[in-house]
Amino acid sequence: FQKHLYASAIFFADQLVTLKGAGPEEIYTLAECYFKNREYRRVLHLLKKHSETTERNDRLKLLVAQSMMECRDWEEALRYLESTWPEDQGASDPKSAACFALLRGKVYEAMENLENALSWYERAAHLDAYCHEALERLVGSHLLSIEREIALLKGLKLHKEDEWLRHLYAAKLTASRSSDENPFAEAVPEERKGGEVLGDWRVRRQGLRQGAADAPGYPTPFLPAASAGNGHARAAQAARFFG
């Protein structure tokens, strides 16, 4: 399986289900092998056959929804997600809840219902601040207002040692708006002194060429040194010179 020999993996995973019994781990292993081999209908057939086990296992339910989506059965996928994870269901496991919310967002987006898609992406990000796919879709895409994007980033429940992630996402936001300002700082007057913007722009542009870590300004001071050259960070810095 780890060597991407999926046909072999499917054979032995099937033997495992037959010989050891159809427990949730065995079923998941076989279903995942089918999924990796792009045999989505076989995933659905297998999990329907073991529906009682599937209904008690979030990982299996996610595979059902993802397989329906890969088959582009959007209406069926939405009905399944609505029945599997109702809108008013609590979040005893926030990470699982975030996965279901993310998938609903993707289904709504595929169905061109952008308002509902954004709502579910936001819910996924609130449930799990590390749900990158939801944040990647929301931040810097111009689908939300700037105020809504900033509020979303401010509300992320990150671990203290991961606070830099908030600024990395904010760098994407500032770059998309051709700005170099820290969006979490208090607003400053739009009137700037000409020298502040243009005075030594050639020197600062050279600093950007030499490396993001050497270029002053947001978001570099908030990022680990190794992340200062991230594409979002460099784009935000470039906005000072070319925005």
mmCIF file of C-alpha atoms in Angstrom:
data_model
loop_
_atom_site.group_PDB
_atom_site.id
_atom_site.type_symbol
_atom_site.label_atom_id
_atom_site.label_comp_id
_atom_site.label_asym_id
_atom_site.label_seq_id
_atom_site.Cartn_x
_atom_site.Cartn_y
_atom_site.Cartn_z
ATOM 1 C CA PHE A 1 0.000 0.000 0.000
ATOM 2 C CA GLN A 2 2.779 2.440 0.959
ATOM 3 C CA LYS A 3 4.547 1.592 -2.311
ATOM 4 C CA HIS A 4 1.385 2.478 -4.278
ATOM 5 C CA LEU A 5 0.913 -1.107 -5.471
ATOM 6 C CA TYR A 6 -2.830 -0.823 -4.999
ATOM 7 C CA ALA A 7 -3.856 -3.999 -6.837
ATOM 8 C CA SER A 8 -1.667 -6.029 -4.491
ATOM 9 C CA ALA A 9 -2.902 -4.029 -1.511
ATOM 10 C CA ILE A 10 -6.519 -4.689 -2.489
ATOM 11 C CA PHE A 11 -5.882 -8.433 -2.769
ATOM 12 C CA PHE A 12 -4.315 -8.743 0.673
ATOM 13 C CA ALA A 13 -6.771 -6.336 2.322
ATOM 14 C CA ASP A 14 -9.616 -8.449 0.942
ATOM 15 C CA GLN A 15 -8.007 -11.579 2.389
ATOM 16 C CA LEU A 16 -7.674 -9.773 5.711
ATOM 17 C CA VAL A 17 -11.406 -9.021 5.777
ATOM 18 C CA THR A 18 -12.188 -12.656 4.869
ATOM 19 C CA LEU A 19 -9.796 -14.320 7.290
ATOM 20 C CA LYS A 20 -9.750 -11.954 10.260
ATOM 21 C CA GLY A 21 -13.338 -10.745 10.053
ATOM 22 C CA ALA A 22 -15.067 -7.589 8.917
ATOM 23 C CA GLY A 23 -14.065 -5.272 11.734
ATOM 24 C CA PRO A 24 -13.957 -1.510 11.218
ATOM 25 C CA GLU A 25 -10.159 -1.424 10.737
ATOM 26 C CA GLU A 26 -10.187 -4.235 8.190
ATOM 27 C CA ILE A 27 -13.094 -2.692 6.282
ATOM 28 C CA TYR A 28 -11.431 0.720 6.326
ATOM 29 C CA THR A 29 -8.151 -0.689 5.002
ATOM 30 C CA LEU A 30 -9.899 -2.405 2.079
ATOM 31 C CA ALA A 31 -12.112 0.614 1.369
ATOM 32 C CA GLU A 32 -9.118 2.943 1.392
ATOM 33 C CA CYS A 33 -7.283 0.653 -1.034
ATOM 34 C CA TYR A 34 -10.259 0.819 -3.392
ATOM 35 C CA PHE A 35 -10.373 4.591 -2.987
ATOM 36 C CA LYS A 36 -6.655 5.037 -3.679
ATOM 37 C CA ASN A 37 -7.110 2.888 -6.799
ATOM 38 C CA ARG A 38 -9.983 5.174 -7.869
ATOM 39 C CA GLU A 39 -12.528 2.366 -7.604
ATOM 40 C CA TYR A 40 -15.132 4.560 -5.955
ATOM 41 C CA ARG A 41 -18.130 2.394 -6.801
ATOM 42 C CA ARG A 42 -16.456 -0.559 -5.132
ATOM 43 C CA VAL A 43 -15.941 1.588 -2.017
ATOM 44 C CA LEU A 44 -19.654 2.371 -1.951
ATOM 45 C CA HIS A 45 -20.618 -1.262 -2.535
ATOM 46 C CA LEU A 46 -18.314 -2.467 0.242
ATOM 47 C CA LEU A 47 -19.496 0.084 2.801
ATOM 48 C CA LYS A 48 -23.136 -0.459 1.907
ATOM 49 C CA LYS A 49 -22.593 -4.191 2.449
ATOM 50 C CA HIS A 50 -21.213 -3.413 5.910
ATOM 51 C CA SER A 51 -23.623 -0.574 6.628
ATOM 52 C CA GLU A 52 -23.994 -1.308 10.337
ATOM 53 C CA THR A 53 -20.252 -0.961 10.867
ATOM 54 C CA THR A 54 -20.093 2.062 8.586
ATOM 55 C CA GLU A 55 -22.807 3.922 10.488
ATOM 56 C CA ARG A 56 -20.774 3.681 13.702
ATOM 57 C CA ASN A 57 -17.476 4.840 12.218
ATOM 58 C CA ASP A 58 -16.787 8.433 11.135
ATOM 59 C CA ARG A 59 -13.832 7.480 8.935
ATOM 60 C CA LEU A 60 -16.002 5.073 6.951
ATOM 61 C CA LYS A 61 -18.786 7.623 6.631
ATOM 62 C CA LEU A 62 -16.302 10.157 5.305
ATOM 63 C CA LEU A 63 -15.150 7.627 2.706
ATOM 64 C CA VAL A 64 -18.757 7.128 1.615
ATOM 65 C CA ALA A 65 -19.249 10.864 1.126
ATOM 66 C CA GLN A 66 -15.889 11.313 -0.616
ATOM 67 C CA SER A 67 -16.599 8.404 -2.969
ATOM 68 C CA MET A 68 -19.967 9.888 -3.907
ATOM 69 C CA MET A 69 -18.224 13.190 -4.583
ATOM 70 C CA GLU A 70 -15.573 11.524 -6.746
ATOM 71 C CA CYS A 71 -18.430 9.974 -8.721
ATOM 72 C CA ARG A 72 -19.883 13.486 -9.011
ATOM 73 C CA ASP A 73 -23.129 12.354 -7.393
ATOM 74 C CA TRP A 74 -23.570 15.762 -5.782
ATOM 75 C CA GLU A 75 -27.235 15.474 -4.824
ATOM 76 C CA GLU A 76 -26.727 12.032 -3.313
ATOM 77 C CA ALA A 77 -23.602 13.194 -1.479
ATOM 78 C CA LEU A 78 -25.473 16.163 -0.021
ATOM 79 C CA ARG A 79 -28.365 13.985 1.149
ATOM 80 C CA TYR A 80 -25.910 11.576 2.741
ATOM 81 C CA LEU A 81 -24.013 14.344 4.533
ATOM 82 C CA GLU A 82 -27.245 15.948 5.740
ATOM 83 C CA SER A 83 -28.453 12.641 7.185
ATOM 84 C CA THR A 84 -25.046 11.615 8.547
ATOM 85 C CA TRP A 85 -24.093 14.942 10.122
ATOM 86 C CA PRO A 86 -27.191 17.134 10.604
ATOM 87 C CA GLU A 87 -26.695 20.884 10.822
ATOM 88 C CA ASP A 88 -27.697 20.988 14.492
ATOM 89 C CA GLN A 89 -25.487 18.060 15.545
ATOM 90 C CA GLY A 90 -23.010 18.820 18.305
ATOM 91 C CA ALA A 91 -19.283 18.658 17.866
ATOM 92 C CA SER A 92 -18.077 16.086 20.385
ATOM 93 C CA ASP A 93 -15.207 15.437 17.963
ATOM 94 C CA PRO A 94 -14.426 18.841 16.378
ATOM 95 C CA LYS A 95 -11.950 17.464 13.845
ATOM 96 C CA SER A 96 -14.444 14.944 12.465
ATOM 97 C CA ALA A 97 -17.146 17.602 12.474
ATOM 98 C CA ALA A 98 -14.808 19.921 10.547
ATOM 99 C CA CYS A 99 -14.228 17.225 7.913
ATOM 100 C CA PHE A 100 -17.962 16.764 7.387
ATOM 101 C CA ALA A 101 -18.453 20.544 7.233
ATOM 102 C CA LEU A 102 -15.638 20.866 4.697
ATOM 103 C CA LEU A 103 -17.187 18.202 2.468
ATOM 104 C CA ARG A 104 -20.566 19.928 2.615
ATOM 105 C CA GLY A 105 -18.875 23.140 1.566
ATOM 106 C CA LYS A 106 -17.261 21.374 -1.385
ATOM 107 C CA VAL A 107 -20.558 19.812 -2.449
ATOM 108 C CA TYR A 108 -22.381 23.132 -2.259
ATOM 109 C CA GLU A 109 -19.600 24.787 -4.261
ATOM 110 C CA ALA A 110 -19.806 22.072 -6.926
ATOM 111 C CA MET A 111 -23.556 22.723 -7.069
ATOM 112 C CA GLU A 112 -22.809 26.462 -7.486
ATOM 113 C CA ASN A 113 -24.450 27.364 -4.192
ATOM 114 C CA LEU A 114 -21.644 29.671 -3.096
ATOM 115 C CA GLU A 115 -23.411 31.202 -0.100
ATOM 116 C CA ASN A 116 -23.943 27.834 1.567
ATOM 117 C CA ALA A 117 -20.469 26.698 0.529
ATOM 118 C CA LEU A 118 -18.826 29.657 2.267
ATOM 119 C CA SER A 119 -20.980 29.129 5.355
ATOM 120 C CA TRP A 120 -19.841 25.505 5.681
ATOM 121 C CA TYR A 121 -16.205 26.355 4.978
ATOM 122 C CA GLU A 122 -16.378 28.908 7.786
ATOM 123 C CA ARG A 123 -17.943 26.325 10.071
ATOM 124 C CA ALA A 124 -15.136 23.895 9.275
ATOM 125 C CA ALA A 125 -12.515 26.535 10.134
ATOM 126 C CA HIS A 126 -14.264 27.389 13.412
ATOM 127 C CA LEU A 127 -14.438 23.707 14.368
ATOM 128 C CA ASP A 128 -10.807 23.031 13.477
ATOM 129 C CA ALA A 129 -8.387 25.940 13.099
ATOM 130 C CA TYR A 130 -6.002 23.559 11.336
ATOM 131 C CA CYS A 131 -8.456 22.727 8.523
ATOM 132 C CA HIS A 132 -6.221 24.147 5.814
ATOM 133 C CA GLU A 133 -8.529 23.349 2.885
ATOM 134 C CA ALA A 134 -11.328 25.473 4.328
ATOM 135 C CA LEU A 135 -9.019 28.377 5.129
ATOM 136 C CA GLU A 136 -7.324 28.160 1.753
ATOM 137 C CA ARG A 137 -10.734 28.538 0.108
ATOM 138 C CA LEU A 138 -11.818 31.437 2.308
ATOM 139 C CA VAL A 139 -8.773 33.634 2.821
ATOM 140 C CA GLY A 140 -7.522 35.850 0.032
ATOM 141 C CA SER A 141 -10.033 34.535 -2.498
ATOM 142 C CA HIS A 142 -12.175 37.709 -2.515
ATOM 143 C CA LEU A 143 -15.220 35.574 -1.741
ATOM 144 C CA LEU A 144 -15.630 37.194 1.690
ATOM 145 C CA SER A 145 -15.452 40.832 2.674
ATOM 146 C CA ILE A 146 -12.143 41.976 4.163
ATOM 147 C CA GLU A 147 -13.851 42.454 7.537
ATOM 148 C CA ARG A 148 -15.232 38.920 7.462
ATOM 149 C CA GLU A 149 -11.854 37.464 6.546
ATOM 150 C CA ILE A 150 -10.090 39.302 9.366
ATOM 151 C CA ALA A 151 -12.778 38.225 11.848
ATOM 152 C CA LEU A 152 -12.342 34.625 10.694
ATOM 153 C CA LEU A 153 -8.571 34.726 11.203
ATOM 154 C CA LYS A 154 -8.876 36.440 14.575
ATOM 155 C CA GLY A 155 -11.288 33.733 15.733
ATOM 156 C CA LEU A 156 -9.033 30.783 14.901
ATOM 157 C CA LYS A 157 -8.385 28.706 18.033
ATOM 158 C CA LEU A 158 -4.715 27.976 17.500
ATOM 159 C CA HIS A 159 -2.254 26.612 20.020
ATOM 160 C CA LYS A 160 0.010 29.310 21.381
ATOM 161 C CA GLU A 161 3.081 27.881 19.655
ATOM 162 C CA ASP A 162 1.205 27.920 16.333
ATOM 163 C CA GLU A 163 0.208 31.574 16.441
ATOM 164 C CA TRP A 164 2.479 32.233 13.462
ATOM 165 C CA LEU A 165 -0.012 30.334 11.281
ATOM 166 C CA ARG A 166 -2.532 33.133 11.782
ATOM 167 C CA HIS A 167 -0.043 35.568 10.269
ATOM 168 C CA LEU A 168 0.876 33.208 7.445
ATOM 169 C CA TYR A 169 -2.779 33.074 6.377
ATOM 170 C CA ALA A 170 -3.033 36.835 6.886
ATOM 171 C CA ALA A 171 -0.078 37.243 4.528
ATOM 172 C CA LYS A 172 -2.175 35.664 1.797
ATOM 173 C CA LEU A 173 -4.973 38.069 2.651
ATOM 174 C CA THR A 174 -2.740 41.149 2.502
ATOM 175 C CA ALA A 175 -1.089 40.009 -0.731
ATOM 176 C CA SER A 176 -4.445 39.484 -2.418
ATOM 177 C CA ARG A 177 -5.442 43.021 -1.426
ATOM 178 C CA SER A 178 -2.099 44.498 -2.611
ATOM 179 C CA SER A 179 -1.329 45.633 0.902
ATOM 180 C CA ASP A 180 1.630 45.265 3.247
ATOM 181 C CA GLU A 181 -0.243 46.170 6.434
ATOM 182 C CA ASN A 182 -0.752 43.887 9.396
ATOM 183 C CA PRO A 183 -4.539 43.266 9.247
ATOM 184 C CA PHE A 184 -4.638 42.683 13.006
ATOM 185 C CA ALA A 185 -3.109 46.062 13.826
ATOM 186 C CA GLU A 186 -5.234 49.097 14.508
ATOM 187 C CA ALA A 187 -6.210 51.020 11.403
ATOM 188 C CA VAL A 188 -3.863 53.789 10.318
ATOM 189 C CA PRO A 189 -4.725 56.859 8.235
ATOM 190 C CA GLU A 190 -4.635 56.231 4.525
ATOM 191 C CA GLU A 191 -2.633 59.428 3.972
ATOM 192 C CA ARG A 192 1.008 58.452 3.989
ATOM 193 C CA LYS A 193 4.040 60.575 3.512
ATOM 194 C CA GLY A 194 5.445 60.195 0.051
ATOM 195 C CA GLY A 195 8.857 59.300 1.408
ATOM 196 C CA GLU A 196 7.416 56.480 3.505
ATOM 197 C CA VAL A 197 6.122 54.779 0.408
ATOM 198 C CA LEU A 198 8.666 55.715 -2.269
ATOM 199 C CA GLY A 199 11.708 57.031 -0.416
ATOM 200 C CA ASP A 200 13.964 53.999 -0.478
ATOM 201 C CA TRP A 201 11.901 51.527 -2.464
ATOM 202 C CA ARG A 202 14.914 50.472 -4.558
ATOM 203 C CA VAL A 203 16.832 49.447 -1.452
ATOM 204 C CA ARG A 204 13.831 47.595 -0.038
ATOM 205 C CA ARG A 205 13.192 45.817 -3.358
ATOM 206 C CA GLN A 206 16.816 44.642 -3.322
ATOM 207 C CA GLY A 207 16.180 43.308 0.188
ATOM 208 C CA LEU A 208 13.262 41.296 -1.134
ATOM 209 C CA ARG A 209 15.452 39.821 -3.861
ATOM 210 C CA GLN A 210 18.053 38.801 -1.285
ATOM 211 C CA GLY A 211 15.482 36.838 0.681
ATOM 212 C CA ALA A 212 12.250 37.329 2.596
ATOM 213 C CA ALA A 213 14.012 37.028 5.950
ATOM 214 C CA ASP A 214 16.123 40.116 5.107
ATOM 215 C CA ALA A 215 13.169 42.212 3.956
ATOM 216 C CA PRO A 216 11.507 44.212 6.722
ATOM 217 C CA GLY A 217 7.805 44.438 7.267
ATOM 218 C CA TYR A 218 4.764 42.251 7.679
ATOM 219 C CA PRO A 219 4.536 39.304 8.103
ATOM 220 C CA THR A 220 8.238 38.414 8.522
ATOM 221 C CA PRO A 221 8.558 39.368 12.227
ATOM 222 C CA PHE A 222 5.732 36.972 13.125
ATOM 223 C CA LEU A 223 6.971 33.922 11.219
ATOM 224 C CA PRO A 224 9.567 31.250 11.979
ATOM 225 C CA ALA A 225 12.736 31.955 10.008
ATOM 226 C CA ALA A 226 12.184 28.897 7.809
ATOM 227 C CA SER A 227 8.709 30.124 6.819
ATOM 228 C CA ALA A 228 9.714 33.663 5.925
ATOM 229 C CA GLY A 229 10.300 32.595 2.322
ATOM 230 C CA ASN A 230 6.808 31.103 1.984
ATOM 231 C CA GLY A 231 5.033 32.177 -1.185
ATOM 232 C CA HIS A 232 2.259 33.989 0.711
ATOM 233 C CA ALA A 233 4.797 35.845 2.843
ATOM 234 C CA ARG A 234 6.885 36.914 -0.152
ATOM 235 C CA ALA A 235 3.778 38.044 -2.032
ATOM 236 C CA ALA A 236 2.706 40.181 0.930
ATOM 237 C CA GLN A 237 6.164 41.754 1.089
ATOM 238 C CA ALA A 238 6.174 42.379 -2.652
ATOM 239 C CA ALA A 239 2.990 44.432 -2.268
ATOM 240 C CA ARG A 240 5.117 47.166 -0.655
ATOM 241 C CA PHE A 241 7.038 47.670 -3.844
ATOM 242 C CA PHE A 242 4.717 46.729 -6.675
ATOM 243 C CA GLY A 243 1.223 47.058 -5.128
#
